Structure formats: C-alpha cells, structure tokens
Amino acid sequence: MAAQGSLPALIRKKRDGHRLEEAEIQSFVRGITQGTAQQGQIGAMLMAIRLRGMDLRETLALTRAMAASGRTLAWPQAWHGRLADKHSTGGVGDKVSLVLAPALAACGCKVPMISGRGLGHTGGTLDKLEAIPGFRVSLSPEEMQDALERVGCCIVGQSEELCPADRVLYALRDVTATVDSLPLITASILSKKAAEQLSALVLDVKYGGAALCPTRDSARQLAQSLVWVCSELGLQGSAVLTPMSQPLGRRLGHSLEVLEALEALHGAGPPDLRLLVTMLGGLLLWQCSLAGSAEQGQQLLGAALDNGSALATFEAMLGVQGVAPNTAQLLCTGAPAQRWQVLGQASIQEELKALQGGWVQQIEALPLAHVLHRLGAGRERAGDPINHRVGAELLATAGQRLEEGEAWLRVHHDGGLDEEGRKALQAALRLSPEAPSGPPEFVTETILPTGAMPGSADAPRPPA
Ligand code: IUR
C-alpha cells in the first residue's frame, strides 16, 4: 500500500473518483518540475484526470500550481489594468493574432502575446510570422518589456522558464490520449496566461469539424470553465464561441495568411476576419476600461484598422522583432507585388474548377488543411521544417452561385499535388441545388463572468 500523500496514493485517489486537495495537486506538480515523478506516474495521473474529471476548485488549484512552476513576468505598475492578450483554441486560416495585437496596442493596450506553433492541422501564429524574413519569435523578458515600451506589443514563443510543468504535461497528453480533458485544457491555457501577469484575456473557443471542441455545447463548457478560472485568478476574462467548419478568411498557409492579415491592417480584407478581430478587441478594450462598452471598443478597433495606426504598430513590431526596416516597409506599405517579393511565392499556382454548378453551401476547412499539410504547410512532429509558401486562396464563399468549370480554389505549392489530393480538395466544396436561406452563423455566443451580455445594463463593470 502506497504511503498516504505519496504520488501512487494521489493517483489512486483520483483513479477512484475522489477530489484532490490543493496541497495534493501542488505536490503532484512539484514532482513534475523537480523530476521526482516518473513519466508513467504522470501519464497515469493524466488518464485518471481525463476519466474522472476535476471540479472547478481542483482545476483552479492545478492552474495555479502550473503557473507557479516557473518564472512569472512582471510589468511596470503604470501598465496594470491594460495588459491584454487573447487565446484561440485553434482553427484553420486563423490569422487574428497578427492583426489584433498591433490594433490593441494602437488603442492603448500593452500586449505581451505568447503564441504557439502549429501541430496537426491547425497553423501556429509563430510559424506564420516566421514567413517574414528576419522575424525573431524568442525574446527575453527584458526584450519583451522593451518592445511593449516602444511599440506596445510583441508576439513571441513560450520561453523555457515559463510554466515548465505545462511543457511536460502537454507533451505527455499528446502521447497518452489525454488532450481532450476539460480541466487539463483549462489549466494548460490559463497557467501560461497567469504567468504572463495579464489584466485581461479574451478566449476564442472554436467548435465544429476542424476544431478542438466538436460541438457548440462542449465549446460552451470549456468557455465557462476558462472564464470562471480567469475570475478566480483575478484576471478579467471573457470568451466567444465561434464555429470552425469553414476556414477563417479566404487565404490559408503561412505567407498567404500574412498577406491577408496585412489587408486587414489596411482596413480591408475579408469581413469575417475583420469582424472577429474587432469583436475580440472590443471586449478587451472594455475589459481594460479603455472603452465604455464592448461595442464602443469594437468601433475603436475598427478605427485603428482604418486610420493606419494598427498598421504602423505592426511595422514597428516587426522592427523590434528583428525584421530589417526596408523589408518591414515593403511588406507594410509596398505594392502587392513587392509584398510577394518579400515573402516569396510557391513555384506552382493551380486553380481547381467546380465539377458541377450549384450554390456554395460550405467549404470545409479540415480537408483543405489536411491536403496543405501534406504539401508541406504543416509538420508531423514538433521541430519539422515547414514550407511557408504552400497555401490556398478561396475564390468562392458560402452563399455564392458557382457554375460548372468556374475556379473556386487556387492552390500554391512547390509540386506534389496529385489526383488523390485534388479529389480530397474537391470534396471540401459542398454545393447545394438551392440558395442558402441566410448567411452562415459566426460568433454565436459571448461568455462573461456573470453571463451578462457585454454593454448591457447588467453587464459587469471592469475594475477602475
Ligand atoms: N493550447 C494550450 O495551450 N493547451 C492545451 O491544452 C491546448 C491548446 I488542447
């Protein structure tokens, strides 16, 4: 029989469906960071948590213990209240961070955005930024502070010292079929945000065929867990639920997504991208008391995209993150051909034509992402190289009429698209004989700590 309080005893306790005390959770996380817990023991505990669950108090304790497992960032007192970030549970074509971080900074926030790399079918913000020659994703905490002082934002990778327990748990979850656990996802996401010492966080929780959460109900549960833990951590948190069955925007692939983000920073670009950026940013400006309501925040964000201040902030961010001034300038204010010159274009641009006529009901994200992944846009294992030039442009959108033979997709690749790949891509185009009755659903719900709608009379006020 294992000694009371020992790791085997804690695993048994969770295995048998009991709740763990805060001190027990802290001891488990200490075992991970100090290296005294064996891989098999950590894996067993993860599976016990995956099968038995954790209540919100346990989830909060796990989040706190993981946040305290490494270094935490510290910011000047004057910035407190307006340190903002967003997290997305991952989607196809999701280039929101590239637009949102500089737009928020242009509106007065300080944005120390810590992002991830793509693995599986979803792209990572860091990989997209690395399509820009010279862009450096690893900044020291001191360099981050300098970037926030001079520019207002930076987008960086997670450093070795931040949340080391999460790095161990995340890697083990991947190989023990325990990724899809609500408390483990909550603690993993929020421990990093807690270590970032933010004032406000908005979470984009996606659901549908190409998302972490298969259904809107499961997304709502995750969003509620995240928002509740945020409040307990003293962090202004909110979440939006957005469907992820179709790609966001019209361009997929790293270089193409940078180009589309630049369009949005010029006040143009696809309407769904602009709407999501302004909605998420509007919530954050309101949570940081930089706007009187989420709607007003949305207008301020829109103005920053239209008046060039977000674009100028993006250009300055490229500068502090290693991009040469003439490269940053060409990319941000050059003609489209000059932007291509900076990013480099794939050797082949191939158009796919509709095999029959009909109304576009949907263009499914997942098959597109899988084919682009195979063409080199994604990785099989962490650390694999990727081809930033591989991607696709959607030439049609849902609700539109397509005639037989009309081009609906332009694939950018450097060879390797075969008949099987073309067939898989054609299957992503879902046509219907009738026109759809309305536009596809977009942001379907906003979750605030009290459940009140943003801007409504009963909405919670952010702290003064
Ligand atoms: N992103 C994270 O930071 N943690 C997780 O567990 C998942 C996504 I899933």
CSV table of C-alpha atoms and ligand atoms in Angstrom, one decimal:
chain,number,residue,atom,x,y,z
A,1,MET,CA,0.0,0.0,0.0
A,2,ALA,CA,1.5,3.4,-1.0
A,3,ALA,CA,2.1,5.9,1.8
A,4,GLN,CA,-0.6,8.5,2.2
A,5,GLY,CA,0.2,11.6,0.2
A,6,SER,CA,2.7,9.8,-2.0
A,7,LEU,CA,2.3,10.0,-5.7
A,8,PRO,CA,0.8,6.5,-6.1
A,9,ALA,CA,-1.7,7.3,-3.4
A,10,LEU,CA,-2.7,10.5,-5.2
A,11,ILE,CA,-3.1,8.7,-8.4
A,12,ARG,CA,-5.3,6.1,-6.7
A,13,LYS,CA,-7.4,8.8,-5.1
A,14,LYS,CA,-8.1,10.4,-8.4
A,15,ARG,CA,-8.5,6.9,-10.1
A,16,ASP,CA,-11.2,6.1,-7.6
A,17,GLY,CA,-13.1,9.3,-8.4
A,18,HIS,CA,-12.2,11.5,-5.3
A,19,ARG,CA,-11.3,15.1,-5.4
A,20,LEU,CA,-7.7,16.2,-4.8
A,21,GLU,CA,-6.9,18.8,-2.2
A,22,GLU,CA,-4.9,21.9,-3.3
A,23,ALA,CA,-1.8,20.7,-1.4
A,24,GLU,CA,-2.0,17.3,-3.2
A,25,ILE,CA,-2.2,19.0,-6.6
A,26,GLN,CA,0.8,21.2,-5.7
A,27,SER,CA,2.7,18.1,-4.6
A,28,PHE,CA,1.9,16.4,-8.0
A,29,VAL,CA,3.1,19.5,-9.9
A,30,ARG,CA,6.2,19.8,-7.7
A,31,GLY,CA,7.0,16.2,-8.6
A,32,ILE,CA,6.9,17.1,-12.3
A,33,THR,CA,9.1,20.2,-12.1
A,34,GLN,CA,11.6,18.6,-9.7
A,35,GLY,CA,11.8,15.5,-11.8
A,36,THR,CA,10.9,13.1,-9.0
A,37,ALA,CA,7.6,12.0,-10.7
A,38,GLN,CA,8.2,9.2,-13.2
A,39,GLN,CA,6.7,9.5,-16.7
A,40,GLY,CA,4.5,6.5,-16.1
A,41,GLN,CA,3.1,8.1,-12.9
A,42,ILE,CA,2.4,11.4,-14.7
A,43,GLY,CA,0.7,9.6,-17.5
A,44,ALA,CA,-1.4,7.6,-15.1
A,45,MET,CA,-2.5,10.7,-13.3
A,46,LEU,CA,-3.4,12.4,-16.6
A,47,MET,CA,-5.5,9.4,-17.5
A,48,ALA,CA,-7.2,9.4,-14.1
A,49,ILE,CA,-8.0,13.1,-14.5
A,50,ARG,CA,-9.2,12.5,-18.1
A,51,LEU,CA,-11.6,9.7,-17.0
A,52,ARG,CA,-12.7,11.1,-13.6
A,53,GLY,CA,-12.5,14.8,-14.2
A,54,MET,CA,-11.8,17.6,-11.8
A,55,ASP,CA,-14.2,20.1,-10.3
A,56,LEU,CA,-13.6,23.8,-10.8
A,57,ARG,CA,-11.7,24.2,-7.5
A,58,GLU,CA,-9.3,21.4,-8.4
A,59,THR,CA,-8.9,22.9,-11.9
A,60,LEU,CA,-8.1,26.3,-10.3
A,61,ALA,CA,-5.5,24.7,-8.0
A,62,LEU,CA,-3.9,22.9,-10.9
A,63,THR,CA,-3.7,26.1,-12.9
A,64,ARG,CA,-2.1,28.0,-10.0
A,65,ALA,CA,0.4,25.2,-9.3
A,66,MET,CA,1.4,25.1,-13.0
A,67,ALA,CA,1.7,28.9,-13.3
A,68,ALA,CA,4.0,28.8,-10.2
A,69,SER,CA,6.1,26.0,-11.6
A,70,GLY,CA,8.4,28.6,-13.4
A,71,ARG,CA,9.2,32.2,-13.9
A,72,THR,CA,6.4,34.8,-14.0
A,73,LEU,CA,6.6,38.0,-15.9
A,74,ALA,CA,6.5,41.4,-14.2
A,75,TRP,CA,5.4,44.7,-15.7
A,76,PRO,CA,5.6,48.3,-14.6
A,77,GLN,CA,2.8,49.4,-12.3
A,78,ALA,CA,1.7,52.0,-14.8
A,79,TRP,CA,0.6,49.2,-17.3
A,80,HIS,CA,-1.5,47.3,-14.8
A,81,GLY,CA,-5.1,47.2,-15.9
A,82,ARG,CA,-4.3,47.3,-19.6
A,83,LEU,CA,-2.1,44.3,-20.2
A,84,ALA,CA,-4.2,42.3,-22.6
A,85,ASP,CA,-3.9,39.0,-24.6
A,86,LYS,CA,-6.2,36.6,-26.5
A,87,HIS,CA,-6.1,32.9,-26.8
A,88,SER,CA,-7.7,30.8,-29.6
A,89,THR,CA,-8.3,27.1,-29.3
A,90,GLY,CA,-7.1,26.9,-32.9
A,91,GLY,CA,-8.6,27.0,-36.3
A,92,VAL,CA,-7.8,26.9,-40.0
A,93,GLY,CA,-6.9,30.2,-41.5
A,94,ASP,CA,-6.9,31.9,-38.1
A,95,LYS,CA,-4.5,34.9,-38.5
A,96,VAL,CA,-6.4,37.0,-35.9
A,97,SER,CA,-3.4,37.5,-33.6
A,98,LEU,CA,-1.3,39.2,-36.3
A,99,VAL,CA,-4.0,41.9,-36.7
A,100,LEU,CA,-5.3,42.0,-33.2
A,101,ALA,CA,-2.0,42.5,-31.2
A,102,PRO,CA,-1.0,45.7,-33.1
A,103,ALA,CA,-4.5,47.0,-33.3
A,104,LEU,CA,-4.9,46.7,-29.5
A,105,ALA,CA,-1.6,48.3,-28.9
A,106,ALA,CA,-2.6,51.2,-31.2
A,107,CYS,CA,-5.7,51.6,-28.9
A,108,GLY,CA,-3.6,51.9,-25.7
A,109,CYS,CA,-3.2,48.3,-24.5
A,110,LYS,CA,0.1,46.6,-23.7
A,111,VAL,CA,0.1,43.2,-25.4
A,112,PRO,CA,2.7,40.6,-24.5
A,113,MET,CA,1.3,37.9,-26.7
A,114,ILE,CA,2.7,34.5,-26.2
A,115,SER,CA,1.7,32.2,-29.1
A,116,GLY,CA,2.3,28.7,-30.2
A,117,ARG,CA,3.4,26.7,-33.2
A,118,GLY,CA,1.1,24.6,-35.4
A,119,LEU,CA,1.0,20.9,-34.9
A,120,GLY,CA,-1.7,18.7,-36.5
A,121,HIS,CA,-4.0,20.5,-39.0
A,122,THR,CA,-4.1,24.0,-37.3
A,123,GLY,CA,-1.5,26.6,-38.1
A,124,GLY,CA,0.5,28.4,-35.5
A,125,THR,CA,0.9,32.1,-35.2
A,126,LEU,CA,4.6,31.9,-34.7
A,127,ASP,CA,5.0,29.8,-37.9
A,128,LYS,CA,3.1,32.5,-39.8
A,129,LEU,CA,5.3,35.3,-38.5
A,130,GLU,CA,8.4,33.3,-39.4
A,131,ALA,CA,7.3,33.5,-43.0
A,132,ILE,CA,8.6,37.1,-42.7
A,133,PRO,CA,12.4,37.1,-43.3
A,134,GLY,CA,14.3,38.0,-40.1
A,135,PHE,CA,11.3,37.8,-37.7
A,136,ARG,CA,12.5,36.6,-34.3
A,137,VAL,CA,10.0,34.8,-32.0
A,138,SER,CA,12.2,34.3,-29.0
A,139,LEU,CA,12.6,37.5,-26.9
A,140,SER,CA,13.9,37.5,-23.4
A,141,PRO,CA,11.5,39.0,-20.7
A,142,GLU,CA,13.7,42.2,-20.9
A,143,GLU,CA,13.3,42.4,-24.6
A,144,MET,CA,9.5,41.9,-24.3
A,145,GLN,CA,9.4,44.8,-21.9
A,146,ASP,CA,11.4,46.9,-24.2
A,147,ALA,CA,9.0,46.0,-27.1
A,148,LEU,CA,6.0,46.9,-25.0
A,149,GLU,CA,7.5,50.2,-24.0
A,150,ARG,CA,8.5,51.2,-27.5
A,151,VAL,CA,5.7,49.6,-29.6
A,152,GLY,CA,3.0,48.4,-27.2
A,153,CYS,CA,3.0,44.7,-28.4
A,154,CYS,CA,5.1,41.7,-29.3
A,155,ILE,CA,4.2,38.2,-30.4
A,156,VAL,CA,6.6,35.6,-29.0
A,157,GLY,CA,7.0,31.9,-28.2
A,158,GLN,CA,6.8,30.4,-24.7
A,159,SER,CA,10.2,30.6,-23.1
A,160,GLU,CA,11.8,27.6,-21.4
A,161,GLU,CA,11.3,29.2,-17.9
A,162,LEU,CA,7.6,29.9,-18.3
A,163,CYS,CA,5.3,27.1,-17.0
A,164,PRO,CA,7.8,24.2,-17.3
A,165,ALA,CA,5.2,21.8,-15.8
A,166,ASP,CA,2.9,22.6,-18.7
A,167,ARG,CA,5.6,21.7,-21.2
A,168,VAL,CA,5.9,18.2,-19.6
A,169,LEU,CA,2.2,17.7,-19.3
A,170,TYR,CA,1.4,18.9,-22.8
A,171,ALA,CA,3.9,16.5,-24.4
A,172,LEU,CA,2.7,13.6,-22.3
A,173,ARG,CA,-1.0,14.4,-23.0
A,174,ASP,CA,-0.2,14.2,-26.7
A,175,VAL,CA,1.0,10.6,-26.4
A,176,THR,CA,-1.4,9.3,-23.8
A,177,ALA,CA,-4.7,10.2,-25.4
A,178,THR,CA,-5.5,12.8,-22.7
A,179,VAL,CA,-5.5,16.0,-24.7
A,180,ASP,CA,-9.3,16.3,-24.7
A,181,SER,CA,-9.8,16.8,-21.0
A,182,LEU,CA,-11.6,20.0,-19.9
A,183,PRO,CA,-9.7,20.6,-16.7
A,184,LEU,CA,-6.3,19.8,-18.4
A,185,ILE,CA,-7.0,22.1,-21.3
A,186,THR,CA,-8.2,24.9,-18.9
A,187,ALA,CA,-5.1,24.6,-16.6
A,188,SER,CA,-2.7,24.4,-19.6
A,189,ILE,CA,-4.1,27.5,-21.3
A,190,LEU,CA,-4.6,29.6,-18.2
A,191,SER,CA,-1.4,28.7,-16.3
A,192,LYS,CA,0.6,30.4,-19.2
A,193,LYS,CA,-1.7,33.4,-19.1
A,194,ALA,CA,-1.4,33.7,-15.3
A,195,ALA,CA,2.4,33.6,-15.6
A,196,GLU,CA,2.1,36.4,-18.1
A,197,GLN,CA,0.6,38.6,-15.4
A,198,LEU,CA,-2.2,39.9,-17.6
A,199,SER,CA,-5.0,42.2,-16.7
A,200,ALA,CA,-7.5,41.0,-19.4
A,201,LEU,CA,-7.9,38.0,-21.6
A,202,VAL,CA,-10.3,37.0,-24.3
A,203,LEU,CA,-10.7,33.5,-25.4
A,204,ASP,CA,-11.9,32.4,-28.9
A,205,VAL,CA,-13.3,29.0,-28.3
A,206,LYS,CA,-14.0,27.3,-31.7
A,207,TYR,CA,-16.2,24.4,-32.3
A,208,GLY,CA,-17.1,22.2,-35.3
A,209,GLY,CA,-15.4,19.8,-37.7
A,210,ALA,CA,-12.0,21.4,-37.7
A,211,ALA,CA,-11.9,22.5,-34.0
A,212,LEU,CA,-10.8,21.1,-30.7
A,213,CYS,CA,-14.4,21.1,-29.4
A,214,PRO,CA,-16.7,19.1,-31.7
A,215,THR,CA,-19.9,20.7,-30.6
A,216,ARG,CA,-21.2,24.1,-29.5
A,217,ASP,CA,-22.2,22.6,-26.1
A,218,SER,CA,-18.7,21.3,-25.5
A,219,ALA,CA,-17.2,24.7,-26.5
A,220,ARG,CA,-19.6,26.4,-24.1
A,221,GLN,CA,-18.5,24.1,-21.2
A,222,LEU,CA,-14.8,24.8,-21.9
A,223,ALA,CA,-15.5,28.6,-22.2
A,224,GLN,CA,-17.4,28.6,-18.9
A,225,SER,CA,-14.6,26.7,-17.2
A,226,LEU,CA,-12.0,29.1,-18.6
A,227,VAL,CA,-13.9,32.3,-17.7
A,228,TRP,CA,-14.6,31.1,-14.2
A,229,VAL,CA,-10.9,30.2,-13.5
A,230,CYS,CA,-9.9,33.6,-15.0
A,231,SER,CA,-12.1,35.4,-12.5
A,232,GLU,CA,-10.6,33.4,-9.6
A,233,LEU,CA,-7.1,34.3,-10.8
A,234,GLY,CA,-8.0,38.0,-10.7
A,235,LEU,CA,-8.0,38.2,-14.5
A,236,GLN,CA,-10.8,39.9,-16.5
A,237,GLY,CA,-11.8,37.0,-18.8
A,238,SER,CA,-14.4,36.6,-21.4
A,239,ALA,CA,-14.9,34.1,-24.2
A,240,VAL,CA,-16.6,34.0,-27.6
A,241,LEU,CA,-17.8,30.8,-29.3
A,242,THR,CA,-17.2,30.7,-33.0
A,243,PRO,CA,-17.8,27.9,-35.5
A,244,MET,CA,-14.8,26.4,-37.2
A,245,SER,CA,-16.1,24.2,-40.0
A,246,GLN,CA,-15.1,26.7,-42.7
A,247,PRO,CA,-11.7,28.5,-42.8
A,248,LEU,CA,-11.4,32.0,-41.4
A,249,GLY,CA,-10.9,34.5,-44.2
A,250,ARG,CA,-10.0,33.5,-47.7
A,251,ARG,CA,-6.3,32.6,-47.5
A,252,LEU,CA,-4.7,29.6,-45.9
A,253,GLY,CA,-1.0,28.9,-45.5
A,254,HIS,CA,1.7,30.9,-43.7
A,255,SER,CA,2.8,33.5,-46.3
A,256,LEU,CA,-0.8,33.9,-47.7
A,257,GLU,CA,-2.1,34.4,-44.2
A,258,VAL,CA,0.5,37.1,-43.5
A,259,LEU,CA,-0.7,38.9,-46.7
A,260,GLU,CA,-4.4,38.6,-45.6
A,261,ALA,CA,-3.5,39.9,-42.2
A,262,LEU,CA,-1.8,42.9,-43.9
A,263,GLU,CA,-5.0,43.5,-45.9
A,264,ALA,CA,-7.0,43.7,-42.6
A,265,LEU,CA,-4.4,46.1,-41.2
A,266,HIS,CA,-5.0,48.3,-44.2
A,267,GLY,CA,-8.7,48.4,-43.2
A,268,ALA,CA,-9.7,45.9,-45.9
A,269,GLY,CA,-9.5,42.1,-46.1
A,270,PRO,CA,-12.3,39.6,-45.6
A,271,PRO,CA,-15.3,40.7,-43.5
A,272,ASP,CA,-15.2,37.6,-41.2
A,273,LEU,CA,-11.6,38.3,-40.2
A,274,ARG,CA,-12.3,42.0,-39.5
A,275,LEU,CA,-15.5,41.1,-37.5
A,276,LEU,CA,-13.7,38.6,-35.3
A,277,VAL,CA,-10.7,40.9,-34.7
A,278,THR,CA,-12.9,43.9,-33.8
A,279,MET,CA,-15.2,41.8,-31.6
A,280,LEU,CA,-12.4,40.2,-29.6
A,281,GLY,CA,-10.5,43.5,-29.4
A,282,GLY,CA,-13.7,45.4,-28.4
A,283,LEU,CA,-14.2,43.1,-25.5
A,284,LEU,CA,-10.6,43.5,-24.4
A,285,LEU,CA,-10.7,47.3,-24.6
A,286,TRP,CA,-13.9,47.3,-22.5
A,287,GLN,CA,-12.3,44.8,-20.0
A,288,CYS,CA,-9.3,47.1,-19.7
A,289,SER,CA,-11.6,50.2,-19.2
A,290,LEU,CA,-10.3,51.7,-22.4
A,291,ALA,CA,-13.8,51.7,-23.8
A,292,GLY,CA,-17.2,52.2,-22.2
A,293,SER,CA,-18.7,49.1,-23.7
A,294,ALA,CA,-17.7,46.2,-25.9
A,295,GLU,CA,-19.5,47.9,-28.8
A,296,GLN,CA,-17.6,51.1,-28.4
A,297,GLY,CA,-14.3,49.1,-28.1
A,298,GLN,CA,-15.3,47.4,-31.4
A,299,GLN,CA,-15.6,50.8,-33.1
A,300,LEU,CA,-12.2,52.0,-31.7
A,301,LEU,CA,-10.6,48.8,-33.0
A,302,GLY,CA,-12.2,49.3,-36.4
A,303,ALA,CA,-10.9,52.9,-36.5
A,304,ALA,CA,-7.3,51.7,-35.7
A,305,LEU,CA,-7.5,49.4,-38.7
A,306,ASP,CA,-8.9,52.1,-40.9
A,307,ASN,CA,-6.6,55.0,-39.9
A,308,GLY,CA,-3.3,53.2,-40.3
A,309,SER,CA,-2.3,53.3,-36.7
A,310,ALA,CA,-2.6,49.4,-36.3
A,311,LEU,CA,-0.5,49.0,-39.5
A,312,ALA,CA,2.2,51.4,-38.2
A,313,THR,CA,2.3,49.5,-34.9
A,314,PHE,CA,2.7,46.2,-36.8
A,315,GLU,CA,5.6,47.7,-38.8
A,316,ALA,CA,7.2,48.9,-35.6
A,317,MET,CA,6.7,45.4,-34.0
A,318,LEU,CA,8.4,43.8,-37.0
A,319,GLY,CA,11.3,46.2,-36.3
A,320,VAL,CA,11.7,45.3,-32.7
A,321,GLN,CA,11.5,41.6,-33.5
A,322,GLY,CA,14.4,41.6,-35.9
A,323,VAL,CA,12.9,42.4,-39.4
A,324,ALA,CA,15.1,44.9,-41.4
A,325,PRO,CA,13.4,48.3,-41.8
A,326,ASN,CA,13.3,48.2,-45.6
A,327,THR,CA,11.7,44.7,-45.5
A,328,ALA,CA,9.1,45.8,-42.9
A,329,GLN,CA,8.4,48.9,-45.0
A,330,LEU,CA,8.0,47.0,-48.3
A,331,LEU,CA,5.7,44.4,-46.6
A,332,CYS,CA,3.5,47.0,-44.9
A,333,THR,CA,3.3,49.8,-47.4
A,334,GLY,CA,4.6,48.3,-50.7
A,335,ALA,CA,2.6,47.3,-53.7
A,336,PRO,CA,1.2,43.7,-53.7
A,337,ALA,CA,4.0,42.5,-56.0
A,338,GLN,CA,6.6,43.9,-53.5
A,339,ARG,CA,4.9,42.0,-50.7
A,340,TRP,CA,5.2,38.8,-52.7
A,341,GLN,CA,8.8,39.6,-53.3
A,342,VAL,CA,9.5,39.8,-49.6
A,343,LEU,CA,7.6,36.6,-48.7
A,344,GLY,CA,8.5,34.5,-51.8
A,345,GLN,CA,5.9,32.7,-53.9
A,346,ALA,CA,5.4,29.0,-54.5
A,347,SER,CA,6.5,27.8,-57.9
A,348,ILE,CA,3.0,26.5,-58.9
A,349,GLN,CA,-0.4,28.2,-58.7
A,350,GLU,CA,-3.0,25.8,-59.7
A,351,GLU,CA,-6.8,26.5,-60.0
A,352,LEU,CA,-9.4,23.9,-59.2
A,353,LYS,CA,-12.7,24.2,-61.1
A,354,ALA,CA,-16.1,23.3,-59.9
A,355,LEU,CA,-17.1,19.9,-61.2
A,356,GLN,CA,-20.8,20.9,-61.4
A,357,GLY,CA,-22.8,24.1,-60.9
A,358,GLY,CA,-24.6,24.9,-57.6
A,359,TRP,CA,-24.8,27.2,-54.6
A,360,VAL,CA,-21.8,27.1,-52.2
A,361,GLN,CA,-23.2,25.7,-49.0
A,362,GLN,CA,-19.8,25.3,-47.3
A,363,ILE,CA,-16.1,25.0,-48.0
A,364,GLU,CA,-14.9,22.5,-45.4
A,365,ALA,CA,-11.8,23.6,-43.5
A,366,LEU,CA,-10.5,20.2,-42.5
A,367,PRO,CA,-9.9,18.5,-45.9
A,368,LEU,CA,-8.2,21.7,-47.1
A,369,ALA,CA,-5.9,21.8,-44.1
A,370,HIS,CA,-5.0,18.1,-44.4
A,371,VAL,CA,-4.0,18.4,-48.1
A,372,LEU,CA,-2.0,21.6,-47.5
A,373,HIS,CA,-0.3,19.9,-44.5
A,374,ARG,CA,0.8,17.0,-46.8
A,375,LEU,CA,2.1,19.6,-49.4
A,376,GLY,CA,4.5,20.9,-46.8
A,377,ALA,CA,2.5,23.6,-44.9
A,378,GLY,CA,2.3,21.5,-41.6
A,379,ARG,CA,4.5,19.3,-39.6
A,380,GLU,CA,4.3,15.7,-38.5
A,381,ARG,CA,6.5,16.2,-35.4
A,382,ALA,CA,7.4,19.2,-33.4
A,383,GLY,CA,10.6,20.8,-35.0
A,384,ASP,CA,9.9,19.5,-38.5
A,385,PRO,CA,10.6,22.2,-41.2
A,386,ILE,CA,7.6,23.7,-43.0
A,387,ASN,CA,7.1,25.4,-46.4
A,388,HIS,CA,5.7,28.8,-45.7
A,389,ARG,CA,4.8,29.3,-49.4
A,390,VAL,CA,2.4,26.4,-49.5
A,391,GLY,CA,-1.2,27.6,-49.2
A,392,ALA,CA,-4.6,28.2,-50.9
A,393,GLU,CA,-6.9,31.0,-51.8
A,394,LEU,CA,-10.6,30.5,-51.7
A,395,LEU,CA,-12.1,32.1,-54.8
A,396,ALA,CA,-15.7,31.4,-53.8
A,397,THR,CA,-17.5,31.8,-50.5
A,398,ALA,CA,-20.6,30.3,-48.9
A,399,GLY,CA,-23.8,31.6,-50.3
A,400,GLN,CA,-22.4,32.3,-53.7
A,401,ARG,CA,-23.5,30.6,-57.0
A,402,LEU,CA,-20.8,28.7,-58.9
A,403,GLU,CA,-21.1,27.5,-62.4
A,404,GLU,CA,-19.6,24.2,-63.7
A,405,GLY,CA,-16.0,24.9,-64.7
A,406,GLU,CA,-15.7,28.1,-62.6
A,407,ALA,CA,-12.5,28.3,-60.5
A,408,TRP,CA,-13.2,28.1,-56.7
A,409,LEU,CA,-9.7,27.4,-55.3
A,410,ARG,CA,-6.1,28.4,-56.1
A,411,VAL,CA,-3.5,26.1,-54.6
A,412,HIS,CA,0.0,27.4,-54.1
A,413,HIS,CA,2.6,24.6,-54.0
A,414,ASP,CA,6.1,23.5,-55.0
A,415,GLY,CA,5.0,20.2,-56.5
A,416,GLY,CA,3.3,17.1,-55.1
A,417,LEU,CA,-0.4,17.9,-55.6
A,418,ASP,CA,-1.6,14.6,-57.1
A,419,GLU,CA,-5.0,13.3,-58.2
A,420,GLU,CA,-5.8,12.0,-54.7
A,421,GLY,CA,-5.0,15.4,-53.3
A,422,ARG,CA,-7.2,17.1,-55.9
A,423,LYS,CA,-10.0,14.7,-55.2
A,424,ALA,CA,-9.8,15.5,-51.4
A,425,LEU,CA,-9.8,19.2,-52.2
A,426,GLN,CA,-12.9,18.9,-54.5
A,427,ALA,CA,-14.7,17.0,-51.7
A,428,ALA,CA,-14.3,20.1,-49.5
A,429,LEU,CA,-16.6,22.1,-51.8
A,430,ARG,CA,-20.1,21.4,-50.7
A,431,LEU,CA,-22.7,22.6,-53.3
A,432,SER,CA,-26.4,22.6,-53.0
A,433,PRO,CA,-29.0,23.0,-55.7
A,434,GLU,CA,-30.8,25.7,-53.7
A,435,ALA,CA,-29.6,29.1,-52.5
A,436,PRO,CA,-29.0,29.1,-48.7
A,437,SER,CA,-31.6,30.8,-46.6
A,438,GLY,CA,-29.3,33.1,-44.7
A,439,PRO,CA,-25.6,33.9,-44.1
A,440,PRO,CA,-23.6,31.2,-42.2
A,441,GLU,CA,-23.5,31.7,-38.4
A,442,PHE,CA,-20.5,33.4,-37.0
A,443,VAL,CA,-19.8,34.5,-33.4
A,444,THR,CA,-22.7,32.7,-31.7
A,445,GLU,CA,-22.2,33.4,-28.0
A,446,THR,CA,-20.2,35.7,-25.7
A,447,ILE,CA,-19.5,34.3,-22.2
A,448,LEU,CA,-18.8,36.8,-19.5
A,449,PRO,CA,-18.2,36.1,-15.8
A,450,THR,CA,-21.8,36.8,-14.9
A,451,GLY,CA,-23.3,35.5,-18.2
A,452,ALA,CA,-24.5,39.1,-18.9
A,453,MET,CA,-24.2,40.4,-22.5
A,454,PRO,CA,-21.4,43.0,-23.0
A,455,GLY,CA,-22.6,46.5,-22.9
A,456,SER,CA,-25.9,45.6,-21.4
A,457,ALA,CA,-27.2,47.3,-18.2
A,458,ASP,CA,-26.4,44.3,-16.0
A,459,ALA,CA,-23.0,43.7,-17.6
A,460,PRO,CA,-20.2,43.5,-15.0
A,461,ARG,CA,-18.0,46.6,-14.9
A,462,PRO,CA,-14.3,46.1,-15.3
A,463,PRO,CA,-12.3,47.3,-12.3
A,464,ALA,CA,-11.5,51.0,-12.3
B,1,IUR,N1,-3.4,25.1,-26.1
B,1,IUR,C1,-2.8,25.0,-24.9
B,1,IUR,O1,-2.1,26.0,-24.5
B,1,IUR,N2,-3.1,24.0,-24.1
B,1,IUR,C2,-3.9,23.0,-24.4
B,1,IUR,O2,-4.1,22.1,-23.7
B,1,IUR,C3,-4.5,23.0,-25.7
B,1,IUR,C4,-4.2,24.1,-26.5
B,1,IUR,I1,-5.6,21.5,-26.3
